[in-house]
């Protein structure tokens, strides 16, 4: 089933699948017209370019299914043509190394979203697992301004609280937390405090609700109803315009990938015992968006608000975010 | 004096100046609306990206004078706005290393022209100073096809004769020799045989006449009249549609630069005795185009043909060359 302009559409604020025709077909069947995909974690610039080259190959091979997502227009085109716009993101600023000039270079190559830190201290900000968070660094302030200038979204999903609050304040354009949930619902380090979510919503930013098992109450056993009720409570606090989904779907990845995510090259400690958790049965792949849509309606969201949460809020946010400052997408 | 849409315009097929406001102002004053600039010789990919970053800084600082030249539309825009479109080129395929995927990456970053070899054997072709020329390599054939696909001009200015003839034949889109002169006029290794020039013109390619002293008859002492008479003879053989200027102007460069051009990192032999030759007095910088225009008229070219040689032939060639195969610029 190919979605057309009248169907219900989805934009996912984050995925890192083991990309294949199967995944692209599931996206298309589920109305996923755009997805923010992770192209690098600890990869340096050259390695990130290799990841883009791998995507360029996929854009050739699967030209009937996917296209590069660089502007909101690309998302509209994907929707009209029954394809999926692929929006590049880095989960860690390792891709820009120590060179602010690489922000513009990577933007030109399609990078539209970059996290300022990933769990650990980076050159720009503290990560959420550091015991101390000294906030945005000198280089971090410069890079935020440069990201604002060229049109690259600041993402603080894996950053520390102080760094996140400062990034919200320092950035002249609204930022995103593409994949996390409220801490009070599932109290793990990666989820976000009420203070952060308030500052995020007041600044016009976006929260993408995560479906990664470790970010869910009861993990794999999390009930769809419980998740959707949490979305409803968050909508009341943040405003229904400020929320979307960032599923963090890691479909088909071998466990070695989660080892790379966590350990990169910064530790020699063995990651061999680490494995991906099983996702909840109602969200194992992109076809799970149908369940999510049903669940959101069941907790009382009006159809227009469901459309906002699953599609339009990210669309509006990306349209306002991806072009150079002072221009329109 | 700012040129406008009615003035006489120039496109230069190659320069490698020590870029400065002075050079940009001279371009503007001389109606140079576009110039192919060398961004790398022996620089690897990462170093080439650093050269692009340096240009991105210039595009910010000198936004009123220059803009990135990625399409023929950018040249029209430059002309209308009294600016100069800067078209990136590599003189050597060192910038793509051994990775064909970097062709599309560098095209996306603005690279529109690449030489397949520079004096020496490369991974793709033989250089003009090798004693043996085995022609286009296995990788070379793949890279020519990829350059054809994305819209990057094959330039054989510094390549060997066999490699050049094969490149002309293998490329599905016309190629260029951006900066060289006929061998029979000035018999140096870098200049091109009648056979090469015939094959080039018959395939719809372009020759840019060089003003680099070592490519001129009598070098620095070359007379404007002699140069222009050579242009007239070449026009008769190749057709006036197939020729332009690629001045190879290296204004303001220290002699260490010519050492880098010649020796890169491939030899330890000292280049300290090497220096740039003094250019002929009638072409020391971009203001020399006025002399060239006068000289071309003096040898009998009609005004429309002078406009072709100094501007329109490169414009038409770039318009047909810079977009993906099957699309229009």
XYZ file of C-alpha atoms in Angstrom:
658
model
C 0.000 0.000 0.000
C 1.533 3.275 -1.091
C 0.442 6.352 0.845
C -0.701 9.324 -1.183
C -1.238 12.954 -0.333
C -4.524 12.168 1.391
C -3.268 9.383 3.632
C -2.136 9.674 7.211
C 1.566 10.438 7.264
C 4.375 10.013 9.736
C 7.717 11.728 10.342
C 10.010 9.871 12.719
C 12.450 12.030 14.683
C 15.089 9.302 14.934
C 15.958 5.844 13.671
C 19.152 3.846 13.335
C 18.050 0.674 11.562
C 20.110 -1.842 9.659
C 18.900 -0.286 6.406
C 17.432 -2.555 3.776
C 14.698 -2.762 1.179
C 12.533 -4.398 3.823
C 12.859 -1.400 6.159
C 12.182 1.069 3.319
C 9.129 -0.928 2.241
C 7.798 -0.969 5.794
C 8.269 2.808 5.956
C 6.366 3.285 2.752
C 3.567 0.945 3.836
C 3.268 2.871 7.100
C 3.169 6.356 5.593
C 6.603 7.336 6.952
C 7.358 10.198 4.550
C 10.484 11.375 6.384
C 12.865 10.013 8.970
C 15.854 11.468 10.761
C 18.518 8.782 10.457
C 21.719 8.589 12.464
C 24.741 8.506 10.166
C 27.419 8.696 12.857
C 28.106 8.218 16.552
C 31.839 8.247 17.283
C 32.838 8.358 13.629
C 35.247 11.154 12.698
C 34.690 13.409 9.669
C 36.131 11.039 7.091
C 34.212 8.093 8.514
C 31.017 10.178 8.497
C 31.633 10.981 4.825
C 31.904 7.231 4.200
C 28.502 6.827 5.854
C 27.111 9.491 3.488
C 28.677 7.658 0.542
C 26.876 4.502 1.689
C 23.607 6.494 1.714
C 24.364 7.886 -1.759
C 24.554 4.284 -2.969
C 21.192 3.548 -1.349
C 19.695 6.670 -2.984
C 20.748 5.213 -6.350
C 19.691 1.620 -5.678
C 16.396 2.454 -3.952
C 15.563 5.600 -5.945
C 11.922 4.559 -6.100
C 11.678 4.363 -2.307
C 13.935 7.022 -0.731
C 15.463 10.422 -1.470
C 17.782 12.841 0.368
C 15.826 14.977 2.841
C 17.512 18.383 2.888
C 14.508 20.720 2.991
C 10.818 20.593 3.883
C 10.181 20.572 0.128
C 11.937 17.211 -0.072
C 9.447 15.890 2.501
C 6.519 17.200 0.442
C 8.044 15.592 -2.634
C 8.502 12.288 -0.810
C 4.874 12.382 0.297
C 3.604 13.149 -3.207
C 5.737 10.389 -4.739
C 5.214 7.671 -2.139
C 8.839 7.768 -1.021
C 10.646 8.514 2.259
C 12.903 11.552 2.754
C 16.084 10.583 4.612
C 17.341 13.335 6.922
C 20.929 12.918 8.132
C 21.952 13.413 11.756
C 25.031 12.863 13.924
C 24.478 11.691 17.498
C 27.819 13.136 18.560
C 29.875 16.072 17.274
C 32.808 13.728 16.587
C 31.908 14.241 12.923
C 33.056 17.893 13.037
C 36.224 16.959 14.961
C 37.780 20.212 16.227
C 36.952 22.190 13.077
C 33.999 24.603 13.077
C 34.308 24.830 9.281
C 33.037 21.260 9.054
C 29.593 22.388 10.253
C 28.926 24.132 6.933
C 30.605 21.307 4.985
C 28.413 18.658 6.624
C 25.308 20.821 6.225
C 26.073 21.011 2.525
C 26.380 17.216 2.507
C 22.931 16.922 4.074
C 23.537 16.862 7.830
C 20.564 18.657 9.372
C 20.658 17.580 13.032
C 23.623 17.177 15.375
C 23.815 16.307 19.060
C 26.297 18.438 20.978
C 27.361 15.461 23.096
C 26.666 11.746 23.381
C 26.675 10.421 26.963
C 30.249 11.714 27.566
C 31.855 15.130 27.623
C 32.505 16.385 24.081
C 34.379 19.440 22.848
C 31.016 21.240 22.953
C 28.960 20.041 25.926
C 28.669 17.506 28.734
C 26.980 14.161 28.186
C 24.202 12.852 30.399
C 26.364 10.163 32.018
C 29.109 12.524 33.225
C 28.964 13.178 36.975
C 29.806 16.855 36.419
C 28.258 19.107 33.796
C 30.101 22.390 33.311
C 27.742 23.462 30.541
C 28.389 24.585 26.989
C 32.104 25.043 26.253
C 33.789 27.947 24.463
C 33.801 25.982 21.204
C 30.238 24.846 21.923
C 29.011 28.446 21.900
C 30.695 29.066 18.559
C 29.312 25.857 17.063
C 25.759 26.608 18.222
C 25.991 30.006 16.478
C 27.344 28.354 13.328
C 24.610 25.676 13.386
C 22.060 28.478 13.776
C 23.582 30.290 10.798
C 23.645 27.411 8.336
C 20.432 25.695 9.462
C 21.456 22.647 11.506
C 19.291 21.597 14.447
C 20.913 21.408 17.890
C 19.853 18.079 19.458
C 20.466 17.485 23.192
C 19.032 13.983 23.555
C 22.167 12.515 25.141
C 23.467 15.670 26.864
C 23.595 16.664 30.513
C 20.948 18.854 32.147
C 23.003 22.024 32.591
C 24.381 21.787 29.049
C 20.855 21.251 27.726
C 19.395 24.242 29.566
C 22.268 26.422 28.352
C 21.915 25.202 24.773
C 18.209 26.109 24.815
C 19.146 29.588 26.000
C 22.178 30.137 23.762
C 20.632 28.891 20.528
C 18.910 31.649 18.565
C 16.737 29.018 16.880
C 14.609 26.419 18.685
C 16.396 23.167 19.464
C 15.234 19.549 19.657
C 15.478 16.581 21.947
C 14.781 14.113 19.203
C 14.478 10.944 21.304
C 13.773 10.892 25.050
C 10.853 10.719 27.468
C 9.913 12.567 30.676
C 12.070 11.472 33.622
C 9.115 11.400 35.977
C 7.455 8.702 33.842
C 10.583 6.542 33.454
C 13.370 7.727 35.784
C 16.508 6.853 33.827
C 19.455 9.158 33.163
C 18.589 9.548 29.485
C 15.085 10.876 30.126
C 14.468 14.574 30.717
C 13.417 16.574 33.770
C 10.283 18.684 33.899
C 12.585 21.731 34.020
C 14.266 20.827 30.745
C 10.962 20.017 29.023
C 9.466 23.326 30.201
C 12.426 25.329 28.895
C 12.330 23.347 25.649
C 8.647 23.999 25.012
C 8.813 27.660 26.052
C 11.593 28.228 23.493
C 9.632 26.640 20.656
C 11.662 23.425 20.672
C 10.552 19.862 20.016
C 10.548 16.659 22.054
C 10.449 13.338 20.196
C 9.098 10.528 22.365
C 11.419 7.537 22.371
C 10.346 3.924 21.986
C 13.779 2.552 22.854
C 13.033 -0.050 25.541
C 15.454 1.436 28.099
C 13.625 4.780 27.906
C 10.203 3.216 28.603
C 8.470 2.487 31.883
C 8.708 -1.316 32.284
C 10.960 -1.455 29.190
C 9.812 -4.222 26.819
C 6.700 -4.755 28.898
C 5.580 -1.138 28.545
C 1.902 -1.002 27.619
C 0.794 1.029 24.623
C -1.926 2.617 26.794
C 0.612 3.689 29.429
C 2.899 5.196 26.765
C 0.047 7.098 25.129
C -1.253 8.347 28.466
C 2.251 9.735 29.131
C 2.133 11.479 25.744
C -1.223 13.016 26.706
C 0.113 14.324 30.030
C 3.198 15.750 28.316
C 1.022 17.424 25.689
C -0.842 19.216 28.469
C 2.420 20.513 29.922
C 4.452 21.262 26.799
C 1.657 22.011 24.336
C 0.581 19.614 21.610
C 2.602 21.623 19.044
C 5.888 20.827 20.767
C 5.841 17.032 20.661
C 6.487 14.302 18.120
C 7.962 10.834 17.964
C 11.660 9.926 17.759
C 11.327 6.183 17.953
C 15.055 5.363 18.213
C 14.158 2.233 16.254
C 17.276 0.075 15.790
C 15.656 -2.629 13.686
C 17.884 -5.480 12.581
C 21.096 -4.195 14.153
C 23.552 -6.737 15.545
C 24.582 -6.325 19.177
C 28.032 -5.145 18.078
C 26.333 -1.882 17.116
C 25.149 -1.121 20.636
C 28.718 -1.807 21.765
C 29.980 0.825 19.314
C 27.312 3.289 20.457
C 28.267 2.932 24.097
C 32.031 2.459 23.936
C 33.191 3.982 20.658
C 36.952 4.236 20.989
C 36.919 5.957 24.388
C 37.178 2.839 26.574
C 38.821 -0.555 26.356
C 36.229 -2.129 28.662
C 34.524 -5.084 27.029
C 31.049 -4.454 25.648
C 30.524 -8.067 24.702
C 27.809 -8.630 27.299
C 25.756 -5.710 26.002
C 22.819 -6.423 23.756
C 19.842 -4.590 22.348
C 16.686 -4.966 24.436
C 13.623 -6.402 22.758
C 11.228 -3.609 21.753
C 7.626 -3.662 22.964
C 5.525 -5.918 20.738
C 3.440 -2.974 19.488
C 6.515 -1.186 18.068
C 9.034 -3.614 16.538
C 9.319 -1.821 13.204
C 7.755 1.010 11.205
C 4.435 -0.779 10.925
C 4.060 -0.049 14.652
C 3.012 3.520 13.811
C -0.462 2.161 13.108
C -0.664 0.964 16.722
C 0.651 4.266 17.964
C -1.999 6.144 15.982
C -4.724 3.921 17.439
C -3.308 4.310 20.941
C -3.151 8.099 20.722
C -6.761 8.249 19.577
C -7.765 5.914 22.396
C -6.388 8.273 25.073
C -8.504 11.097 23.673
C -6.359 12.969 21.133
C -8.400 14.547 18.345
C -7.454 13.361 14.824
C -5.845 16.722 14.078
C -3.659 16.461 17.183
C -2.615 12.908 16.273
C -1.631 14.258 12.848
C 0.399 16.967 14.587
C 2.211 14.513 16.873
C 2.967 11.924 14.222
C 3.670 14.276 11.302
C 2.972 17.975 11.200
C 4.939 19.188 14.201
C 8.199 17.783 12.878
C 7.343 19.054 9.391
C 6.805 22.598 10.663
C 9.898 22.429 12.844
C 12.115 21.132 10.035
C 10.702 23.723 7.610
C 11.752 26.458 10.041
C 15.108 24.878 10.897
C 16.866 23.500 7.829
C 17.610 26.667 5.844
C 20.209 29.337 6.445
C 19.259 31.917 9.058
C 17.077 34.613 7.570
C 15.855 32.465 4.686
C 12.702 30.379 4.322
C 12.814 26.620 3.707
C 33.583 50.118 -12.448
C 31.036 47.358 -11.960
C 30.095 45.402 -15.063
C 26.391 44.979 -15.709
C 24.415 42.686 -17.981
C 25.291 44.783 -21.023
C 29.036 44.914 -20.515
C 31.631 42.651 -22.029
C 32.126 39.660 -19.802
C 34.853 37.116 -19.213
C 34.968 33.549 -17.907
C 38.454 32.319 -17.091
C 39.001 28.562 -17.424
C 41.705 28.438 -14.748
C 43.377 30.523 -12.085
C 45.312 29.791 -8.929
C 45.935 33.208 -7.421
C 46.839 34.142 -3.893
C 43.231 35.161 -3.301
C 42.566 38.577 -1.842
C 40.190 41.508 -2.048
C 42.566 43.040 -4.582
C 42.242 40.036 -6.908
C 38.453 39.965 -6.530
C 38.260 43.698 -7.235
C 40.400 43.289 -10.350
C 38.100 40.504 -11.521
C 35.065 42.675 -11.037
C 36.659 45.637 -12.762
C 37.545 43.403 -15.715
C 34.133 41.804 -16.136
C 35.296 38.368 -14.967
C 31.903 36.923 -14.004
C 33.187 33.392 -13.421
C 36.516 31.696 -12.856
C 37.543 28.086 -12.438
C 39.840 28.119 -9.415
C 42.169 25.343 -8.354
C 41.410 24.210 -4.812
C 43.844 21.293 -4.692
C 46.902 19.755 -6.324
C 48.352 16.951 -4.205
C 45.994 17.568 -1.302
C 44.089 14.515 -0.089
C 40.329 14.575 0.563
C 40.510 16.063 4.041
C 42.978 18.724 2.912
C 40.746 19.543 -0.056
C 37.824 19.982 2.346
C 39.985 22.422 4.309
C 40.527 24.360 1.084
C 36.744 24.476 0.589
C 36.342 25.680 4.179
C 38.799 28.488 3.390
C 36.636 29.403 0.378
C 33.478 29.294 2.524
C 35.115 31.922 4.751
C 35.871 34.052 1.675
C 32.250 33.680 0.504
C 31.168 35.145 3.853
C 33.778 37.890 4.034
C 33.562 38.940 0.365
C 29.847 38.220 -0.134
C 29.499 41.412 -2.176
C 32.199 40.288 -4.618
C 32.089 36.488 -5.018
C 29.671 33.555 -4.762
C 29.919 29.769 -5.184
C 29.684 28.798 -8.852
C 27.863 25.470 -8.985
C 25.582 25.974 -12.000
C 25.332 28.217 -15.048
C 22.577 30.042 -13.156
C 25.163 31.070 -10.583
C 27.187 32.641 -13.402
C 24.118 34.536 -14.651
C 23.463 35.677 -11.089
C 27.077 36.795 -10.676
C 26.828 38.777 -13.910
C 23.565 40.437 -12.911
C 24.910 41.329 -9.454
C 28.402 42.456 -10.425
C 30.061 39.547 -8.645
C 32.298 36.630 -9.697
C 31.181 32.998 -9.568
C 33.948 30.786 -8.154
C 34.012 27.314 -9.735
C 36.056 24.719 -7.839
C 38.486 22.365 -9.531
C 41.162 19.845 -8.553
C 44.273 19.633 -10.717
C 44.899 16.059 -9.596
C 42.555 13.281 -8.458
C 44.426 13.058 -5.135
C 41.305 14.697 -3.690
C 39.227 11.553 -4.299
C 41.985 9.291 -2.956
C 41.079 5.699 -3.879
C 37.352 6.166 -3.238
C 34.969 6.618 -6.173
C 32.267 7.660 -3.695
C 34.196 10.894 -3.112
C 33.369 12.051 -6.661
C 29.722 12.619 -5.717
C 30.709 14.011 -2.300
C 33.068 16.574 -3.840
C 30.539 17.438 -6.554
C 28.027 18.169 -3.793
C 30.667 20.396 -2.169
C 31.058 22.321 -5.414
C 33.861 20.568 -7.300
C 32.957 20.843 -10.965
C 36.234 20.098 -12.781
C 38.899 17.494 -12.027
C 42.083 16.545 -13.849
C 42.617 12.804 -14.101
C 46.361 13.199 -13.569
C 48.876 15.922 -12.846
C 52.255 15.447 -14.565
C 52.722 11.997 -12.939
C 50.878 8.692 -13.144
C 47.750 8.768 -10.958
C 45.304 6.021 -10.031
C 43.299 7.084 -13.084
C 45.648 8.140 -15.916
C 49.219 8.921 -16.911
C 50.664 12.393 -16.496
C 52.357 14.279 -19.308
C 55.853 13.932 -17.814
C 55.790 10.118 -17.532
C 57.907 8.419 -20.193
C 55.273 5.701 -20.631
C 51.532 6.292 -20.925
C 49.453 3.119 -20.548
C 46.219 5.062 -20.877
C 43.171 5.226 -18.652
C 43.300 2.715 -15.794
C 40.540 0.389 -14.602
C 39.604 2.842 -11.854
C 39.955 5.693 -14.329
C 37.191 4.231 -16.507
C 34.900 3.938 -13.499
C 35.664 7.478 -12.335
C 35.048 8.975 -15.807
C 31.615 7.292 -15.829
C 30.896 8.607 -12.334
C 32.042 12.134 -13.273
C 29.760 11.922 -16.318
C 26.876 10.841 -14.089
C 27.137 13.567 -11.449
C 28.239 16.397 -13.731
C 31.959 16.903 -13.158
C 34.152 17.933 -16.085
C 37.085 15.681 -17.019
C 40.143 17.930 -17.501
C 43.268 16.508 -19.163
C 45.527 19.584 -19.081
C 48.434 17.816 -17.343
C 47.814 14.289 -18.677
C 49.716 12.205 -21.231
C 48.684 11.994 -24.871
C 47.383 8.415 -24.898
C 45.450 8.960 -21.681
C 43.980 12.157 -23.095
C 42.863 10.551 -26.358
C 41.297 7.678 -24.427
C 39.547 10.027 -21.994
C 38.021 11.919 -24.923
C 36.738 8.624 -26.303
C 35.585 7.064 -23.027
C 33.791 10.101 -21.630
C 30.130 10.235 -22.631
C 30.176 14.002 -22.122
C 32.634 16.429 -23.727
C 35.829 17.016 -21.767
C 38.103 20.032 -21.366
C 41.751 20.921 -21.510
C 41.331 23.989 -19.374
C 44.842 25.432 -19.717
C 47.290 24.544 -22.502
C 48.335 25.738 -25.964
C 49.065 23.989 -29.269
C 52.386 22.144 -29.188
C 53.306 23.316 -32.661
C 53.217 26.937 -31.508
C 55.209 26.369 -28.301
C 56.748 22.877 -28.231
C 56.787 22.035 -24.516
C 55.534 18.826 -22.925
C 52.510 20.522 -21.387
C 51.156 21.791 -24.722
C 48.907 19.623 -26.894
C 49.409 17.933 -30.252
C 47.267 18.627 -33.293
C 45.882 15.104 -32.910
C 44.661 15.762 -29.372
C 43.172 19.135 -30.300
C 41.373 17.609 -33.273
C 39.875 14.805 -31.169
C 38.942 17.332 -28.491
C 37.110 19.641 -30.879
C 35.397 16.795 -32.761
C 33.963 15.506 -29.484
C 32.568 18.909 -28.490
C 35.262 19.589 -25.905
C 36.934 22.856 -24.949
C 40.502 24.155 -25.014
C 41.421 27.020 -22.702
C 44.475 28.937 -23.938
C 47.091 29.275 -21.233
C 48.976 32.448 -20.391
C 51.388 30.681 -18.035
C 54.812 31.852 -19.249
C 56.205 28.330 -19.712
C 53.343 27.500 -22.115
C 53.998 30.545 -24.310
C 56.319 30.970 -27.253
C 59.216 33.073 -25.944
C 57.748 32.800 -22.421
C 57.663 36.213 -20.717
C 58.678 37.894 -23.962
C 55.704 36.470 -25.859
C 54.030 39.197 -27.886
C 50.291 39.755 -27.558
C 50.030 39.772 -31.362
C 51.785 36.398 -31.643
C 49.521 34.883 -28.980
C 46.373 36.203 -30.644
C 47.499 35.037 -34.086
C 47.927 31.546 -32.587
C 44.376 31.764 -31.213
C 43.133 32.691 -34.695
C 44.898 29.716 -36.315
C 43.548 27.358 -33.635
C 40.036 28.734 -34.153
C 40.274 27.803 -37.812
C 41.240 24.238 -36.933
C 39.096 23.549 -33.881
C 36.175 25.875 -34.548
C 35.611 29.144 -32.733
C 32.997 27.447 -30.506
C 35.586 25.108 -28.983
C 38.074 27.601 -27.545
C 38.323 29.871 -24.527
C 40.924 31.151 -22.129
C 42.347 29.302 -19.098
C 44.914 31.845 -18.071
C 46.607 29.760 -15.331
C 47.133 33.081 -13.599
C 49.070 32.551 -10.344
C 49.019 36.147 -9.172
C 50.744 36.885 -5.895
C 51.802 33.316 -5.102
C 55.103 32.783 -3.315
C 57.611 30.470 -5.014
C 56.958 27.794 -2.371
C 53.644 27.213 -4.160
C 55.264 26.209 -7.431
C 57.432 23.827 -5.412
C 54.287 22.202 -3.989
C 52.723 21.996 -7.459
C 55.727 20.217 -8.909
C 56.909 18.053 -6.027
C 53.909 17.514 -3.775
C 54.934 14.713 -1.446
C 56.119 12.375 -4.198
C 59.805 13.379 -4.243
C 62.342 14.527 -1.708
C 64.353 16.416 -4.321
C 64.769 20.057 -3.389
C 62.488 22.492 -5.183
C 64.128 25.508 -3.614
C 65.611 26.729 -6.896
C 62.227 26.722 -8.617
C 60.398 29.992 -9.002
C 57.422 31.368 -10.877
C 58.316 32.957 -14.217
C 57.309 36.546 -14.756
C 54.119 36.747 -16.831
C 54.051 38.762 -20.054
C 53.491 42.452 -19.286
C 50.121 42.448 -21.055
C 48.712 39.763 -18.725
C 49.938 40.175 -15.135
C 46.507 40.068 -13.543
C 42.805 40.056 -14.443
C 42.966 43.544 -15.900
C 44.968 41.943 -18.732
C 41.709 40.689 -20.259
C 41.237 44.151 -21.724
C 44.494 43.721 -23.653
C 43.464 40.263 -24.749
C 40.141 41.574 -26.054
C 41.943 44.283 -27.997
C 44.474 41.785 -29.339
C 41.815 39.346 -30.505
C 39.982 42.098 -32.364
C 43.256 43.229 -33.944
C 43.868 39.797 -35.496
C 40.446 39.930 -37.125
C 37.979 38.248 -34.785
C 34.455 39.656 -35.048
C 33.067 41.073 -31.786
C 30.685 38.120 -31.470
C 33.592 35.664 -31.772
C 35.621 37.569 -29.188
C 32.596 37.307 -26.878
C 32.502 33.565 -27.552
C 36.198 33.067 -26.793
C 36.302 35.194 -23.677
C 32.883 34.301 -22.262
C 30.132 32.447 -24.050
C 31.902 29.220 -25.010
C 32.774 28.411 -21.392
C 29.276 29.488 -20.303
C 27.626 27.108 -22.772
C 30.061 24.315 -21.920
C 29.564 24.703 -18.173
C 25.775 24.893 -18.603
C 25.886 21.539 -20.400
C 28.415 19.980 -18.020
C 27.659 20.810 -14.387
C 24.356 19.021 -13.825
C 23.635 15.337 -13.377
C 23.461 13.368 -16.619
C 20.043 13.661 -18.213
C 19.194 16.932 -16.477
C 19.545 20.514 -17.675
C 21.644 23.062 -15.795
